[in-house]
């Protein structure tokens, strides 16, 4: 038993960028002695997509060409399980994404493998895998080990940075016929593109984002007025959209928009990882929160511990 | 079947200072997992629309977990089952084997889960249960509608993209927050729910396939080391506001 399978992610005929992070996680294990890395592309256009992985430092690139046009959990899981049986890898690495959540636990369960999701660090020592992940609102780090001889892990986006400038030897892509002759179990009907950028967040220079700290719908309205006063475009974190107080076009985060304003002023946002995923490219992050332990303070350039209403009113007085 | 979990929300001062192997939940506030509220609502709403459909709320937990079942009954579940374990189970595969045994016993067609548990967050228990039970699955779903022969759903992909899919039963679906407006159970409904029976099953009477199955072992838990690179402003709000206003003006945004 040896080696690491890096299962990359595709969507609508393209490689998703998180795939490089999956490769990096696999390479981390390989460098520590887990064996060679095989990058696996499962897609109808697998051969084309696989070309993007040939110089990433992996030892092999496998293109599994499926007849299925879109990701389907059962088809992907069947292909990966076949590879696990054929190649006996020590670790299978995927991304902790919506697709990853659909195949990884199923593959792990059926293969009798160990499993950990949303992993932020991986170690390989003495022939054994250790996975690190965060629980209890990102405040505690869990160190996991596995009893089984094979483990499936999914990595958090942003946790394993891939260096695209690294010069690596090119490998050839091997095409692989699909294992699965079963029909997909879920039938793809269509995609629905997200709402247009009605809120104007995509190109906004100065964004003021609010979260649960606003308390209620009236609180949100108060901040909406303030954002107009100070000339900022208003954004919200997910809980306010879930509660029905704000339109999804204002949502910033993993399932909303990813933006990169010069100034991002976050008020009453705790800094859940799904929200932070939406502002990785932001310039100056100013975070205001009553809780000095709010995770957002770790990514902020300026951290203000204060009541957000008091602070925002004081700020608006000075800027308006 | 709607699978619900009672999660513990620890306050800052309840978090362990040293490295520990397990958490002492002590006086931690216990509540129904946020995602599961949406799953429960989706289940109850479906049962209201479809003839001959009803919700059985199921949890794997110690006696305290009955509270989330009472809440589920108050919100429209017809029955409730708890698989008894002495201490809360966080491992997704350990929970999956136990839930699968219940699903088989109850001859369940559809199991709804919340996408993930707020405390541990693997987002895996639902899909693992589907694998254990030999059911189809669809994860991270927003809307679920029964069209008479199958479920029509929207998967919530990254960046706000949605994918509409159709899935036949038997199936497991994991529900995302914000999918619906979970109904509120008033005190009267809770009181009435308390008088309804909760079926408590032991692992042995359920004939759970593999009681030792687990995804991983927790070797240690410790406070996360925080990289604090920010300029921290505490104290007088007027002073902080002035400094931030200055910064914003300097950057030419105001």
XYZ file of C-alpha atoms in Angstrom:
574
model
C 0.000 0.000 0.000
C 1.399 3.312 -0.966
C 0.672 6.630 -2.489
C -1.811 9.439 -2.362
C -4.735 10.068 -4.688
C -5.554 13.737 -5.211
C -9.126 13.983 -6.463
C -9.492 17.277 -8.279
C -12.696 19.173 -8.800
C -14.293 20.289 -12.019
C -17.468 22.153 -12.872
C -19.067 23.104 -16.170
C -16.124 21.680 -18.108
C -13.407 23.541 -16.182
C -10.947 22.728 -13.437
C -11.877 24.457 -10.170
C -8.920 26.313 -8.648
C -9.281 24.575 -5.291
C -7.903 21.517 -7.109
C -4.394 22.937 -6.836
C -4.809 23.093 -3.081
C -5.857 19.435 -3.061
C -2.687 18.661 -5.016
C -0.594 20.661 -2.532
C -2.080 18.748 0.399
C -1.270 15.466 -1.349
C 2.284 16.648 -2.113
C 2.734 17.557 1.561
C 2.033 13.957 2.493
C 4.197 12.640 -0.300
C 7.193 14.711 0.797
C 6.799 13.256 4.261
C 6.969 9.718 2.919
C 3.436 8.669 2.006
C 4.438 7.734 -1.530
C 3.784 9.058 -5.043
C 0.892 11.395 -5.837
C -1.635 10.618 -8.550
C -3.888 13.506 -9.520
C -7.259 12.192 -10.667
C -9.622 14.067 -12.966
C -13.111 12.634 -13.336
C -15.081 14.456 -15.987
C -16.520 14.152 -19.464
C -13.665 16.423 -20.610
C -11.103 14.801 -18.338
C -8.292 14.570 -20.923
C -8.405 18.312 -21.666
C -8.752 19.360 -18.046
C -5.944 17.039 -16.963
C -3.416 19.012 -19.042
C -3.535 21.753 -16.382
C -2.075 19.380 -13.817
C 0.885 17.955 -15.682
C 3.480 20.360 -14.226
C 2.251 20.576 -10.653
C 4.803 18.200 -9.173
C 2.549 15.151 -9.062
C 3.939 11.817 -10.184
C 1.008 10.848 -12.336
C -2.129 12.399 -13.797
C -5.069 10.135 -14.451
C -7.952 11.258 -16.642
C -11.117 9.260 -16.100
C -13.469 10.153 -18.900
C -17.033 9.640 -17.759
C -20.052 9.733 -20.045
C -21.820 11.930 -17.485
C -21.914 15.646 -18.282
C -22.079 16.996 -14.716
C -20.830 15.981 -11.311
C -22.952 13.245 -9.834
C -22.048 11.837 -6.441
C -22.708 8.173 -7.175
C -20.702 8.195 -10.402
C -17.739 9.990 -8.797
C -17.822 7.754 -5.738
C -17.887 4.618 -7.894
C -14.865 5.774 -9.908
C -12.885 6.684 -6.811
C -13.756 3.421 -5.075
C -12.530 1.504 -8.124
C -9.224 3.395 -7.996
C -8.917 2.700 -4.282
C -9.341 -1.019 -4.903
C -6.929 -1.054 -7.851
C -4.202 1.067 -6.308
C -4.430 0.684 -2.519
C -3.436 4.264 -1.728
C -2.696 5.284 1.825
C -4.634 8.530 1.562
C -7.316 9.932 -0.727
C -7.459 13.732 -0.669
C -10.334 15.862 -1.904
C -11.643 19.367 -1.327
C -14.182 20.249 1.375
C -16.634 21.713 -1.090
C -20.246 20.969 -1.956
C -19.166 18.219 -4.358
C -16.572 16.944 -1.892
C -19.243 16.627 0.793
C -21.249 14.511 -1.620
C -18.639 11.847 -2.449
C -15.976 11.741 0.262
C -17.956 10.392 3.236
C -19.596 7.761 1.013
C -16.271 6.570 -0.426
C -14.709 6.449 3.024
C -17.607 4.619 4.608
C -17.906 1.961 1.942
C -14.138 1.441 1.743
C -13.926 0.896 5.497
C -11.538 3.847 5.561
C -10.831 6.553 8.082
C -12.281 9.979 7.352
C -11.861 13.626 8.258
C -13.430 16.654 6.599
C -12.476 20.323 6.425
C -8.900 19.587 7.411
C -6.549 22.559 7.878
C -3.266 20.674 8.293
C -1.946 17.193 7.572
C 1.049 15.305 8.942
C 2.560 12.015 7.919
C 4.909 10.402 10.426
C 5.925 6.814 11.165
C 3.653 5.565 8.443
C 0.598 7.198 9.941
C -1.637 10.112 9.049
C -2.612 12.901 11.399
C -5.274 15.389 10.432
C -5.957 18.702 12.113
C -9.280 20.474 11.983
C -11.195 23.117 13.891
C -14.306 22.705 16.015
C -16.425 24.726 18.437
C -16.608 27.846 16.315
C -12.986 27.559 15.133
C -11.702 27.946 18.676
C -10.434 24.417 19.275
C -8.060 22.390 17.156
C -8.761 18.662 16.915
C -5.885 16.289 16.215
C -7.180 13.130 14.585
C -5.533 9.777 13.934
C -6.908 6.806 12.053
C -7.141 3.102 12.932
C -7.600 2.036 9.332
C -4.877 1.510 6.718
C -6.458 4.034 4.368
C -7.973 7.435 5.053
C -10.066 9.858 3.032
C -9.656 13.521 3.910
C -11.090 16.714 2.477
C -9.170 19.932 2.841
C -10.463 23.386 3.636
C -10.152 25.838 0.782
C -7.351 28.263 1.541
C -5.547 25.981 3.995
C -2.985 24.567 1.547
C -1.480 27.223 -0.667
C -0.185 25.941 -3.975
C 2.821 27.711 -5.452
C 1.999 28.103 -9.130
C 5.459 29.504 -9.870
C 7.191 26.275 -8.860
C 8.998 24.686 -11.775
C 8.080 21.007 -11.946
C 8.864 18.231 -14.369
C 6.045 17.510 -16.742
C 4.205 14.223 -16.533
C 2.072 12.623 -19.202
C -1.667 12.174 -18.732
C -2.932 8.603 -18.649
C -6.459 8.091 -19.832
C -8.605 5.708 -17.908
C -11.877 4.158 -18.992
C -14.742 4.726 -16.583
C -15.670 1.902 -14.231
C -19.205 2.914 -13.730
C -21.834 1.492 -15.986
C -24.625 2.442 -13.596
C -26.772 5.389 -14.485
C -26.302 8.409 -12.265
C -28.665 8.338 -9.323
C -29.435 12.039 -9.254
C -30.666 13.510 -12.508
C -29.223 16.900 -13.415
C -31.988 19.223 -14.596
C -30.254 22.577 -15.000
C -28.050 25.159 -13.377
C -29.474 28.405 -12.055
C -26.972 31.235 -12.167
C -26.826 33.513 -9.108
C -28.722 36.794 -8.957
C -27.072 39.571 -10.875
C -24.953 41.930 -8.832
C -27.878 44.197 -7.981
C -26.136 45.471 -4.928
C -23.082 46.630 -6.884
C -20.682 44.753 -4.659
C -18.415 43.333 -7.342
C -16.743 46.649 -8.168
C -17.284 48.529 -4.919
C -14.240 50.268 -3.517
C -15.510 50.626 0.020
C -17.768 47.931 1.429
C -19.465 47.984 4.790
C -20.579 44.505 5.818
C -22.793 43.657 8.726
C -23.593 40.402 10.458
C -25.617 38.980 13.291
C -24.428 41.785 15.554
C -27.078 44.082 14.040
C -29.599 42.184 16.109
C -32.714 42.454 14.001
C -34.231 43.868 10.838
C -34.452 47.364 12.341
C -30.811 47.181 13.265
C -29.973 46.276 9.689
C -31.990 49.225 8.407
C -30.016 51.509 10.706
C -26.740 50.277 9.226
C -28.138 50.558 5.735
C -28.721 54.279 6.343
C -25.242 54.627 7.820
C -23.645 52.949 4.822
C -25.282 55.532 2.577
C -24.088 58.334 4.860
C -20.480 57.219 4.702
C -20.483 56.285 1.032
C -20.010 52.551 1.446
C -21.807 49.716 -0.354
C -23.677 47.524 2.079
C -22.994 43.785 2.269
C -24.244 41.161 4.696
C -23.134 37.818 6.042
C -25.223 34.712 5.506
C -27.321 34.656 8.699
C -29.059 37.896 7.680
C -30.063 36.384 4.332
C -31.186 33.156 6.014
C -33.372 35.213 8.332
C -34.984 36.921 5.349
C -33.772 40.408 6.270
C -31.560 40.967 3.257
C -31.462 39.902 -0.377
C -28.959 37.236 -1.349
C -27.403 39.697 -3.804
C -25.888 41.407 -0.751
C -24.369 38.224 0.631
C -20.598 37.930 0.815
C -19.088 34.527 1.438
C -18.651 31.017 0.120
C -22.201 30.662 -1.129
C -22.536 34.349 -1.982
C -20.162 36.766 -3.659
C -16.407 36.881 -3.453
C -15.268 40.497 -3.457
C -12.001 42.423 -3.201
C -12.727 46.037 -2.194
C -9.936 48.366 -1.118
C -11.618 48.792 2.238
C -13.778 46.192 3.949
C -15.419 47.402 7.132
C -17.015 44.476 8.965
C -19.413 45.243 11.791
C -20.838 42.554 14.028
C -19.450 39.756 11.871
C -17.785 37.005 13.862
C -15.686 35.740 10.962
C -17.016 32.281 10.154
C -14.726 30.601 7.647
C -17.476 30.548 5.016
C -17.717 34.342 5.228
C -13.958 34.917 5.184
C -13.744 32.881 2.005
C -15.572 35.745 0.314
C -13.054 38.440 1.232
C -9.678 36.820 0.809
C -8.688 39.406 -1.774
C -9.861 42.432 0.210
C -7.373 45.262 0.791
C -7.682 46.742 4.247
C -9.995 44.873 6.578
C -11.353 46.846 9.514
C -13.350 44.641 11.880
C -15.557 45.885 14.685
C -16.997 43.448 17.205
C -18.008 43.478 20.853
C -16.277 40.108 21.323
C -12.491 40.402 21.631
C -12.181 36.721 20.654
C -14.064 37.043 17.373
C -12.209 35.028 14.700
C -12.472 37.910 12.233
C -9.833 39.769 14.239
C -7.279 37.256 13.001
C -7.675 38.370 9.405
C -8.326 42.047 10.138
C -5.753 44.769 9.644
C -7.470 46.955 12.205
C -9.479 45.411 15.022
C -11.901 47.470 17.069
C -13.471 45.987 20.178
C -16.591 48.036 20.662
C -20.360 48.094 20.486
C -21.010 48.255 16.760
C -23.924 50.696 17.030
C -21.938 53.170 19.104
C -18.938 52.816 16.866
C -20.831 53.103 13.599
C -22.692 56.218 14.737
C -19.418 57.799 15.850
C -17.780 56.884 12.548
C -20.647 58.224 10.473
C -20.493 61.545 12.364
C -16.856 61.872 11.376
C -17.165 60.735 7.775
C -20.488 62.077 6.595
C -37.046 10.556 9.245
C -35.328 13.714 10.336
C -32.030 13.219 12.129
C -31.448 15.850 14.778
C -28.506 16.563 17.012
C -28.193 18.274 20.334
C -25.055 20.396 20.184
C -23.106 22.094 22.939
C -22.120 25.727 22.575
C -19.208 26.366 24.861
C -18.490 29.807 26.250
C -14.912 31.115 26.129
C -14.287 30.267 29.769
C -15.571 26.720 29.274
C -12.950 25.889 26.661
C -10.067 23.738 27.893
C -6.844 25.521 28.728
C -4.571 22.463 28.442
C -4.552 19.799 25.757
C -7.365 17.337 26.487
C -8.688 14.189 24.867
C -12.343 14.975 25.205
C -14.433 17.964 26.115
C -16.010 18.383 29.492
C -19.407 19.720 28.512
C -20.248 20.495 32.121
C -22.698 23.383 32.149
C -22.464 24.062 28.444
C -25.648 25.356 26.849
C -27.301 22.565 24.865
C -29.485 23.285 21.874
C -30.896 21.852 18.675
C -28.275 22.142 15.921
C -29.121 25.171 13.777
C -28.955 23.275 10.460
C -31.300 20.620 11.848
C -34.004 23.230 12.465
C -34.143 23.749 8.712
C -34.100 19.989 8.064
C -36.964 19.517 10.497
C -38.983 22.267 8.867
C -38.351 20.769 5.427
C -39.516 17.370 6.696
C -42.632 18.646 8.410
C -43.565 20.777 5.386
C -43.158 17.770 3.060
C -45.226 15.571 5.351
C -47.970 18.195 5.356
C -48.081 18.169 1.564
C -47.787 14.470 0.896
C -50.466 11.946 1.843
C -49.424 9.183 4.183
C -46.179 10.899 5.058
C -45.119 11.733 8.587
C -41.948 12.708 10.341
C -40.155 10.619 12.915
C -37.419 12.662 14.584
C -34.397 10.617 15.545
C -31.352 11.417 17.600
C -28.388 9.486 18.946
C -27.590 10.755 22.406
C -27.785 10.539 26.176
C -30.942 11.358 28.131
C -30.442 15.155 27.842
C -30.905 14.815 24.092
C -34.617 14.161 24.683
C -34.973 17.949 24.698
C -34.307 18.205 20.979
C -36.857 15.470 20.365
C -39.460 17.328 22.429
C -38.730 20.402 20.331
C -39.119 18.310 17.176
C -42.455 16.932 18.354
C -43.615 20.428 19.221
C -42.735 21.547 15.708
C -44.706 18.843 13.922
C -42.827 15.552 14.106
C -45.314 12.766 14.725
C -42.950 10.473 16.588
C -39.544 10.586 18.193
C -36.820 8.012 18.747
C -33.593 8.258 20.685
C -30.809 5.757 20.328
C -29.287 5.748 23.755
C -25.578 6.329 24.203
C -24.012 7.326 27.525
C -22.059 10.308 26.208
C -22.672 12.484 23.130
C -21.335 10.970 19.901
C -19.546 13.316 17.515
C -17.981 10.812 15.119
C -19.976 10.902 11.864
C -19.550 7.201 11.090
C -20.443 6.078 14.610
C -23.649 8.087 14.380
C -24.321 6.872 10.831
C -24.308 3.177 11.761
C -26.776 3.778 14.556
C -29.103 5.934 12.470
C -29.019 3.363 9.674
C -30.245 0.711 12.085
C -33.195 2.935 12.992
C -33.970 3.687 9.355
C -34.067 -0.031 8.567
C -36.238 -0.803 11.562
C -38.693 1.977 10.671
C -38.560 1.248 6.927
C -37.744 4.832 6.115
C -37.933 6.194 2.563
C -36.408 9.586 3.126
C -33.953 10.817 5.720
C -33.313 14.538 6.119
C -30.236 15.877 7.865
C -28.885 19.342 8.401
C -25.757 19.859 6.256
C -23.493 19.840 9.297
C -23.334 20.032 13.062
C -22.435 23.450 14.424
C -19.995 22.033 16.951
C -17.957 19.524 14.936
C -18.802 20.349 11.322
C -17.675 17.351 9.215
C -20.820 17.689 7.109
C -20.583 13.922 6.664
C -23.109 12.099 8.832
C -25.932 12.319 6.293
C -23.946 11.054 3.314
C -22.289 8.363 5.461
C -25.734 7.187 6.608
C -26.842 6.955 2.973
C -23.775 4.835 2.206
C -24.442 2.588 5.212
C -28.105 2.217 4.307
C -27.547 1.760 0.563
C -29.597 4.866 -0.244
C -29.083 7.614 -2.795
C -28.033 10.963 -1.401
C -27.916 14.626 -2.236
C -25.984 17.057 -0.069
C -26.324 20.795 0.587
C -29.853 21.251 -0.637
C -32.023 24.343 -0.512
C -35.456 23.537 -1.760
C -37.036 20.089 -1.675
C -40.296 19.387 -3.447
C -42.077 16.083 -4.027
C -43.379 15.931 -7.586
C -45.423 12.778 -7.087
C -42.729 10.342 -8.131
C -39.430 11.845 -7.061
C -37.816 14.721 -5.188
C -36.905 17.874 -7.056
C -34.204 19.808 -5.294
C -31.740 22.637 -5.641
C -28.152 21.989 -4.603
C -26.475 25.129 -3.354
C -23.085 25.317 -5.026
C -20.313 27.832 -4.410
C -20.768 31.442 -5.418
C -24.541 31.331 -5.358
C -24.835 28.899 -8.269
C -27.704 26.442 -7.887
C -28.137 23.068 -9.525
C -31.604 21.590 -9.935
C -31.663 17.834 -9.616
C -34.203 15.064 -9.408
C -33.776 12.121 -7.074
C -35.832 9.000 -6.517
C -36.409 7.403 -3.120
C -35.099 5.901 -0.942
C -32.775 8.792 -0.324
C -30.897 10.953 2.149
C -30.899 14.722 1.680
C -28.871 17.222 3.693
C -30.504 20.616 4.119
C -28.727 23.992 4.153
C -29.565 26.900 6.460
C -31.870 29.524 5.052
C -33.775 26.952 3.003
C -37.051 27.756 4.687
C -38.488 29.610 7.689
C -38.404 27.135 10.573
C -41.650 27.302 12.501
C -41.589 28.423 16.082
C -42.890 26.187 18.856
C -44.542 28.164 21.623
C -44.491 27.089 25.253
C -47.880 25.459 24.948
C -46.730 23.306 22.029
C -43.595 22.332 23.954
C -45.700 21.431 26.987
C -47.989 19.262 24.895
C -44.977 17.655 23.227
C -43.523 16.721 26.599
C -46.484 14.444 27.239
C -45.847 12.493 24.034
C -43.758 9.342 24.290
C -40.161 9.215 23.119
C -39.085 5.747 22.133
C -35.641 5.041 23.588
C -33.760 2.215 21.919
C -30.571 0.559 23.059
C -27.810 -0.320 20.620
C -28.266 -4.028 21.264
C -31.994 -4.074 20.582
C -31.358 -2.174 17.351
C -28.847 -4.744 16.122
C -26.467 -2.041 14.954
C -24.203 -3.493 12.274
C -20.873 -2.300 13.584
C -20.777 -0.570 16.918
C -17.068 0.130 16.702
C -17.167 1.867 13.304
C -15.755 5.361 13.476
C -14.187 7.835 11.105
C -11.240 8.799 13.292
C -9.830 8.879 16.809
C -9.397 12.156 18.609
C -5.875 12.214 19.927
C -6.049 15.699 21.348
C -7.983 18.935 21.552
C -6.353 22.241 22.240
C -7.000 25.916 21.996
C -6.202 27.106 18.547
C -3.142 29.308 18.425
C -4.201 32.651 17.088
C -2.067 34.769 14.833
C -2.914 38.284 15.836
C -1.534 40.731 13.347
C -4.192 43.372 13.720
C -3.784 46.767 15.244
C -6.126 46.363 18.206
C -8.194 49.377 19.184
C -9.980 49.133 22.490
C -11.150 51.807 24.861
C -12.969 55.029 23.984
C -15.254 54.576 20.986
C -14.771 58.191 19.931
C -11.017 57.687 19.742
C -11.265 54.453 17.732
C -13.821 55.999 15.414
C -11.544 58.963 14.781
C -8.611 56.708 13.927
C -10.681 54.587 11.568
C -12.226 57.666 9.960
C -8.717 59.010 9.393
C -7.635 55.782 7.800
C -10.637 55.727 5.489
C -10.127 59.367 4.499
C -6.435 58.768 3.861
C -7.279 55.878 1.581
C -9.497 58.237 -0.366
C -12.690 56.360 0.137
C -14.498 59.202 1.822
